[in-house]
Each structure stands twice: as C-alpha cells, then as structure tokens.
Amino acid sequence: MSASSHMTRQGDWAMRGWAMAKWAAMFGALALAGCSACEDVPLANKAIDRFHAALNAGQFDPIYAGSAKDMKETTPQPRLVALLAAVHRKLGTFRSGASVGWNDNINPAGHFITINYQAKYEHGPAAENFVYRIDDGHAVLAGYHVNADALILG
C-alpha cells in the first residue's frame, strides 16, 4: 500500500468522524428542544386555564398586570381590557377548549411558546392564539389573538 492511499483512507475516516460529530450535535440539540417542549406545553396550557378562569370572572386588569413586557410594550392596558371585555360580553362564559397546535421557539428575543386553541364559549366557538414568554419556569402572556363569528356578528 502506498503512502498516498494510506493518507486518503485516514482522510476518509477523519471526514466520516466529522460528519458523525455534526449529526450527533444536531440530534442532541433536537433532543434538548424536544425536552423543552415537553415541559413548556403543559406550562402554557395551565396558563391558558388561568387566563380563561380570570376571563370568566371579569378580571381583565389582573390579566394585563400579569402579562409580559412584550404585551405591555405593544398593547396599552385600556385596549386589552376593552378587547377582553368584548370577548366576555359577546362570547359569554368559556366552557371548554383544546390545544390544536403549538410552536416552541427560542431566539435572541427570548423563549416563547405559541398555542393555537379551539375554544367553546357560551355563545359559540372561537379560535384563540396565545403567545407565552417562558421565564424561569413560568409562562407569562405575551400575546393574545381571538377570532370568532360572535365577535363580529353578535
């Protein structure tokens, strides 16, 4: 065996090792992200339960007070309180709901989880979208969007 073919085989093994290390790093990152989602989704769902309980009780100001700075920087308190009052007045009491999808995102702005939620209210269904900032094991409301026929037609 010549010296050059021996060097080529060593180079092949080095490239394979590098490729395997790259795949291992990517798999490790995905595994860690998966573990994060396993904790974040139930955390956000509990926060959604608290949101609906406060909404049913007409506690709109405390919802705003407990929201993340992201919410407070983009939505003045009177606007969110008016939106929540309209949701409560037009849709009625929250009855039940379920998560229909989520996205767990860590980026330079922070750690966020978005939950798409199908809700059943006293006066009809609603599609809700919750954005929570995850800080120190707490889900803090950073965004809320709602779409329902009863809000427009009722």
PDB file of C-alpha atoms in Angstrom:
ATOM      1  CA  MET A   1       0.000   0.000   0.000  1.00  0.00           C
ATOM      2  CA  SER A   2       1.414   3.363  -0.963  1.00  0.00           C
ATOM      3  CA  ALA A   3       1.729   6.257   1.465  1.00  0.00           C
ATOM      4  CA  SER A   4      -0.743   8.356  -0.516  1.00  0.00           C
ATOM      5  CA  SER A   5      -3.508   5.701  -0.411  1.00  0.00           C
ATOM      6  CA  HIS A   6      -2.918   5.279   3.342  1.00  0.00           C
ATOM      7  CA  MET A   7      -3.314   9.063   3.810  1.00  0.00           C
ATOM      8  CA  THR A   8      -6.507   9.031   1.736  1.00  0.00           C
ATOM      9  CA  ARG A   9      -8.035   6.343   3.954  1.00  0.00           C
ATOM     10  CA  GLN A  10      -7.096   8.325   7.064  1.00  0.00           C
ATOM     11  CA  GLY A  11      -8.676  11.406   5.496  1.00  0.00           C
ATOM     12  CA  ASP A  12     -11.839   9.427   4.708  1.00  0.00           C
ATOM     13  CA  TRP A  13     -12.079   8.286   8.321  1.00  0.00           C
ATOM     14  CA  ALA A  14     -11.500  11.833   9.571  1.00  0.00           C
ATOM     15  CA  MET A  15     -14.288  13.128   7.304  1.00  0.00           C
ATOM     16  CA  ARG A  16     -16.645  10.386   8.496  1.00  0.00           C
ATOM     17  CA  GLY A  17     -15.859  11.211  12.112  1.00  0.00           C
ATOM     18  CA  TRP A  18     -16.527  14.902  11.485  1.00  0.00           C
ATOM     19  CA  ALA A  19     -19.833  14.090   9.777  1.00  0.00           C
ATOM     20  CA  MET A  20     -20.870  11.822  12.649  1.00  0.00           C
ATOM     21  CA  ALA A  21     -19.967  14.512  15.175  1.00  0.00           C
ATOM     22  CA  LYS A  22     -22.082  17.016  13.236  1.00  0.00           C
ATOM     23  CA  TRP A  23     -25.065  14.639  13.216  1.00  0.00           C
ATOM     24  CA  ALA A  24     -24.632  13.893  16.913  1.00  0.00           C
ATOM     25  CA  ALA A  25     -24.620  17.615  17.715  1.00  0.00           C
ATOM     26  CA  MET A  26     -27.766  18.193  15.640  1.00  0.00           C
ATOM     27  CA  PHE A  27     -29.510  15.201  17.238  1.00  0.00           C
ATOM     28  CA  GLY A  28     -28.517  16.442  20.709  1.00  0.00           C
ATOM     29  CA  ALA A  29     -29.914  19.903  20.005  1.00  0.00           C
ATOM     30  CA  LEU A  30     -33.193  18.396  18.766  1.00  0.00           C
ATOM     31  CA  ALA A  31     -33.410  16.164  21.821  1.00  0.00           C
ATOM     32  CA  LEU A  32     -32.925  19.141  24.129  1.00  0.00           C
ATOM     33  CA  ALA A  33     -35.530  21.150  22.236  1.00  0.00           C
ATOM     34  CA  GLY A  34     -37.923  18.211  22.493  1.00  0.00           C
ATOM     35  CA  CYS A  35     -37.426  18.064  26.254  1.00  0.00           C
ATOM     36  CA  SER A  36     -38.107  21.784  26.476  1.00  0.00           C
ATOM     37  CA  ALA A  37     -41.386  21.386  24.609  1.00  0.00           C
ATOM     38  CA  CYS A  38     -42.387  18.519  26.925  1.00  0.00           C
ATOM     39  CA  GLU A  39     -42.214  20.981  29.819  1.00  0.00           C
ATOM     40  CA  ASP A  40     -43.374  24.139  28.035  1.00  0.00           C
ATOM     41  CA  VAL A  41     -46.643  22.860  26.523  1.00  0.00           C
ATOM     42  CA  PRO A  42     -48.170  21.779  29.883  1.00  0.00           C
ATOM     43  CA  LEU A  43     -46.887  25.009  31.445  1.00  0.00           C
ATOM     44  CA  ALA A  44     -48.625  27.074  28.747  1.00  0.00           C
ATOM     45  CA  ASN A  45     -51.816  25.001  28.982  1.00  0.00           C
ATOM     46  CA  LYS A  46     -52.004  25.704  32.735  1.00  0.00           C
ATOM     47  CA  ALA A  47     -51.540  29.415  31.989  1.00  0.00           C
ATOM     48  CA  ILE A  48     -54.391  29.210  29.447  1.00  0.00           C
ATOM     49  CA  ASP A  49     -56.600  27.639  32.128  1.00  0.00           C
ATOM     50  CA  ARG A  50     -55.779  30.564  34.464  1.00  0.00           C
ATOM     51  CA  PHE A  51     -56.468  33.039  31.632  1.00  0.00           C
ATOM     52  CA  HIS A  52     -59.933  31.574  30.988  1.00  0.00           C
ATOM     53  CA  ALA A  53     -60.759  31.489  34.715  1.00  0.00           C
ATOM     54  CA  ALA A  54     -59.827  35.181  35.013  1.00  0.00           C
ATOM     55  CA  LEU A  55     -61.762  35.994  31.829  1.00  0.00           C
ATOM     56  CA  ASN A  56     -64.879  34.246  33.172  1.00  0.00           C
ATOM     57  CA  ALA A  57     -64.525  36.189  36.442  1.00  0.00           C
ATOM     58  CA  GLY A  58     -64.209  39.510  34.597  1.00  0.00           C
ATOM     59  CA  GLN A  59     -60.673  40.026  35.938  1.00  0.00           C
ATOM     60  CA  PHE A  60     -59.334  41.824  32.875  1.00  0.00           C
ATOM     61  CA  ASP A  61     -56.999  44.262  34.681  1.00  0.00           C
ATOM     62  CA  PRO A  62     -55.160  41.434  36.505  1.00  0.00           C
ATOM     63  CA  ILE A  63     -54.665  39.636  33.165  1.00  0.00           C
ATOM     64  CA  TYR A  64     -52.936  42.746  31.845  1.00  0.00           C
ATOM     65  CA  ALA A  65     -50.969  43.323  35.063  1.00  0.00           C
ATOM     66  CA  GLY A  66     -49.599  39.781  34.919  1.00  0.00           C
ATOM     67  CA  SER A  67     -48.675  39.928  31.244  1.00  0.00           C
ATOM     68  CA  ALA A  68     -45.136  40.086  29.861  1.00  0.00           C
ATOM     69  CA  LYS A  69     -43.369  43.285  28.903  1.00  0.00           C
ATOM     70  CA  ASP A  70     -43.832  42.209  25.260  1.00  0.00           C
ATOM     71  CA  MET A  71     -47.600  42.592  25.670  1.00  0.00           C
ATOM     72  CA  LYS A  72     -47.319  45.836  27.602  1.00  0.00           C
ATOM     73  CA  GLU A  73     -44.986  47.403  25.018  1.00  0.00           C
ATOM     74  CA  THR A  74     -47.389  46.733  22.135  1.00  0.00           C
ATOM     75  CA  THR A  75     -50.832  46.885  23.731  1.00  0.00           C
ATOM     76  CA  PRO A  76     -51.952  49.638  26.106  1.00  0.00           C
ATOM     77  CA  GLN A  77     -53.921  48.430  29.120  1.00  0.00           C
ATOM     78  CA  PRO A  78     -57.223  50.106  28.077  1.00  0.00           C
ATOM     79  CA  ARG A  79     -57.076  48.366  24.678  1.00  0.00           C
ATOM     80  CA  LEU A  80     -56.515  44.866  26.093  1.00  0.00           C
ATOM     81  CA  VAL A  81     -59.114  45.386  28.826  1.00  0.00           C
ATOM     82  CA  ALA A  82     -61.649  46.539  26.193  1.00  0.00           C
ATOM     83  CA  LEU A  83     -60.857  43.512  23.995  1.00  0.00           C
ATOM     84  CA  LEU A  84     -61.234  41.076  26.893  1.00  0.00           C
ATOM     85  CA  ALA A  85     -64.482  42.768  27.988  1.00  0.00           C
ATOM     86  CA  ALA A  86     -65.841  42.428  24.421  1.00  0.00           C
ATOM     87  CA  VAL A  87     -64.815  38.752  24.292  1.00  0.00           C
ATOM     88  CA  HIS A  88     -66.538  38.131  27.623  1.00  0.00           C
ATOM     89  CA  ARG A  89     -69.659  40.125  26.704  1.00  0.00           C
ATOM     90  CA  LYS A  90     -70.117  38.726  23.189  1.00  0.00           C
ATOM     91  CA  LEU A  91     -68.896  35.155  23.593  1.00  0.00           C
ATOM     92  CA  GLY A  92     -70.113  34.625  27.147  1.00  0.00           C
ATOM     93  CA  THR A  93     -68.643  32.157  29.580  1.00  0.00           C
ATOM     94  CA  PHE A  94     -65.733  29.997  28.490  1.00  0.00           C
ATOM     95  CA  ARG A  95     -66.914  26.369  28.562  1.00  0.00           C
ATOM     96  CA  SER A  96     -64.094  24.197  27.236  1.00  0.00           C
ATOM     97  CA  GLY A  97     -61.280  24.049  24.758  1.00  0.00           C
ATOM     98  CA  ALA A  98     -58.267  22.214  23.487  1.00  0.00           C
ATOM     99  CA  SER A  99     -54.874  22.925  22.035  1.00  0.00           C
ATOM    100  CA  VAL A 100     -54.752  22.197  18.308  1.00  0.00           C
ATOM    101  CA  GLY A 101     -51.104  23.058  17.721  1.00  0.00           C
ATOM    102  CA  TRP A 102     -48.074  24.708  19.233  1.00  0.00           C
ATOM    103  CA  ASN A 103     -44.679  26.160  18.390  1.00  0.00           C
ATOM    104  CA  ASP A 104     -41.848  26.345  20.936  1.00  0.00           C
ATOM    105  CA  ASN A 105     -39.302  28.946  19.864  1.00  0.00           C
ATOM    106  CA  ILE A 106     -36.033  30.090  21.400  1.00  0.00           C
ATOM    107  CA  ASN A 107     -34.466  33.064  19.646  1.00  0.00           C
ATOM    108  CA  PRO A 108     -32.370  36.120  20.585  1.00  0.00           C
ATOM    109  CA  ALA A 109     -35.511  37.920  21.848  1.00  0.00           C
ATOM    110  CA  GLY A 110     -36.274  35.122  24.314  1.00  0.00           C
ATOM    111  CA  HIS A 111     -38.084  31.836  24.760  1.00  0.00           C
ATOM    112  CA  PHE A 112     -41.679  31.784  23.518  1.00  0.00           C
ATOM    113  CA  ILE A 113     -44.362  29.174  23.077  1.00  0.00           C
ATOM    114  CA  THR A 114     -47.377  29.771  20.860  1.00  0.00           C
ATOM    115  CA  ILE A 115     -50.505  27.695  21.411  1.00  0.00           C
ATOM    116  CA  ASN A 116     -53.354  27.558  18.909  1.00  0.00           C
ATOM    117  CA  TYR A 117     -56.526  26.802  20.800  1.00  0.00           C
ATOM    118  CA  GLN A 118     -60.085  25.874  19.801  1.00  0.00           C
ATOM    119  CA  ALA A 119     -62.416  27.237  22.476  1.00  0.00           C
ATOM    120  CA  LYS A 120     -66.115  26.716  23.134  1.00  0.00           C
ATOM    121  CA  TYR A 121     -67.889  29.663  24.707  1.00  0.00           C
ATOM    122  CA  GLU A 122     -71.477  30.086  25.799  1.00  0.00           C
ATOM    123  CA  HIS A 123     -72.363  31.881  22.519  1.00  0.00           C
ATOM    124  CA  GLY A 124     -70.196  29.943  20.091  1.00  0.00           C
ATOM    125  CA  PRO A 125     -66.740  28.706  19.154  1.00  0.00           C
ATOM    126  CA  ALA A 126     -63.571  30.766  18.945  1.00  0.00           C
ATOM    127  CA  ALA A 127     -60.092  30.228  17.567  1.00  0.00           C
ATOM    128  CA  GLU A 128     -57.586  31.595  20.067  1.00  0.00           C
ATOM    129  CA  ASN A 129     -53.874  32.122  19.734  1.00  0.00           C
ATOM    130  CA  PHE A 130     -51.786  32.510  22.887  1.00  0.00           C
ATOM    131  CA  VAL A 131     -48.151  33.560  22.960  1.00  0.00           C
ATOM    132  CA  TYR A 132     -46.331  32.985  26.237  1.00  0.00           C
ATOM    133  CA  ARG A 133     -42.843  34.091  27.186  1.00  0.00           C
ATOM    134  CA  ILE A 134     -41.153  31.354  29.201  1.00  0.00           C
ATOM    135  CA  ASP A 135     -39.134  32.926  32.032  1.00  0.00           C
ATOM    136  CA  ASP A 136     -37.653  30.895  34.884  1.00  0.00           C
ATOM    137  CA  GLY A 137     -40.216  28.125  34.536  1.00  0.00           C
ATOM    138  CA  HIS A 138     -43.197  30.499  34.275  1.00  0.00           C
ATOM    139  CA  ALA A 139     -45.431  31.110  31.257  1.00  0.00           C
ATOM    140  CA  VAL A 140     -46.195  34.842  31.040  1.00  0.00           C
ATOM    141  CA  LEU A 141     -48.758  36.114  28.500  1.00  0.00           C
ATOM    142  CA  ALA A 142     -47.003  37.958  25.676  1.00  0.00           C
ATOM    143  CA  GLY A 143     -49.775  37.934  23.062  1.00  0.00           C
ATOM    144  CA  TYR A 144     -53.442  37.041  22.628  1.00  0.00           C
ATOM    145  CA  HIS A 145     -55.484  36.866  19.437  1.00  0.00           C
ATOM    146  CA  VAL A 146     -59.046  35.680  19.045  1.00  0.00           C
ATOM    147  CA  ASN A 147     -61.271  35.045  16.053  1.00  0.00           C
ATOM    148  CA  ALA A 148     -64.972  34.273  16.386  1.00  0.00           C
ATOM    149  CA  ASP A 149     -68.083  34.981  14.362  1.00  0.00           C
ATOM    150  CA  ALA A 150     -69.894  36.081  17.531  1.00  0.00           C
ATOM    151  CA  LEU A 151     -67.376  38.901  17.991  1.00  0.00           C
ATOM    152  CA  ILE A 152     -68.223  40.325  14.594  1.00  0.00           C
ATOM    153  CA  LEU A 153     -71.838  39.344  14.087  1.00  0.00           C
ATOM    154  CA  GLY A 154     -73.090  39.202  17.677  1.00  0.00           C
TER     155      GLY A 154
END
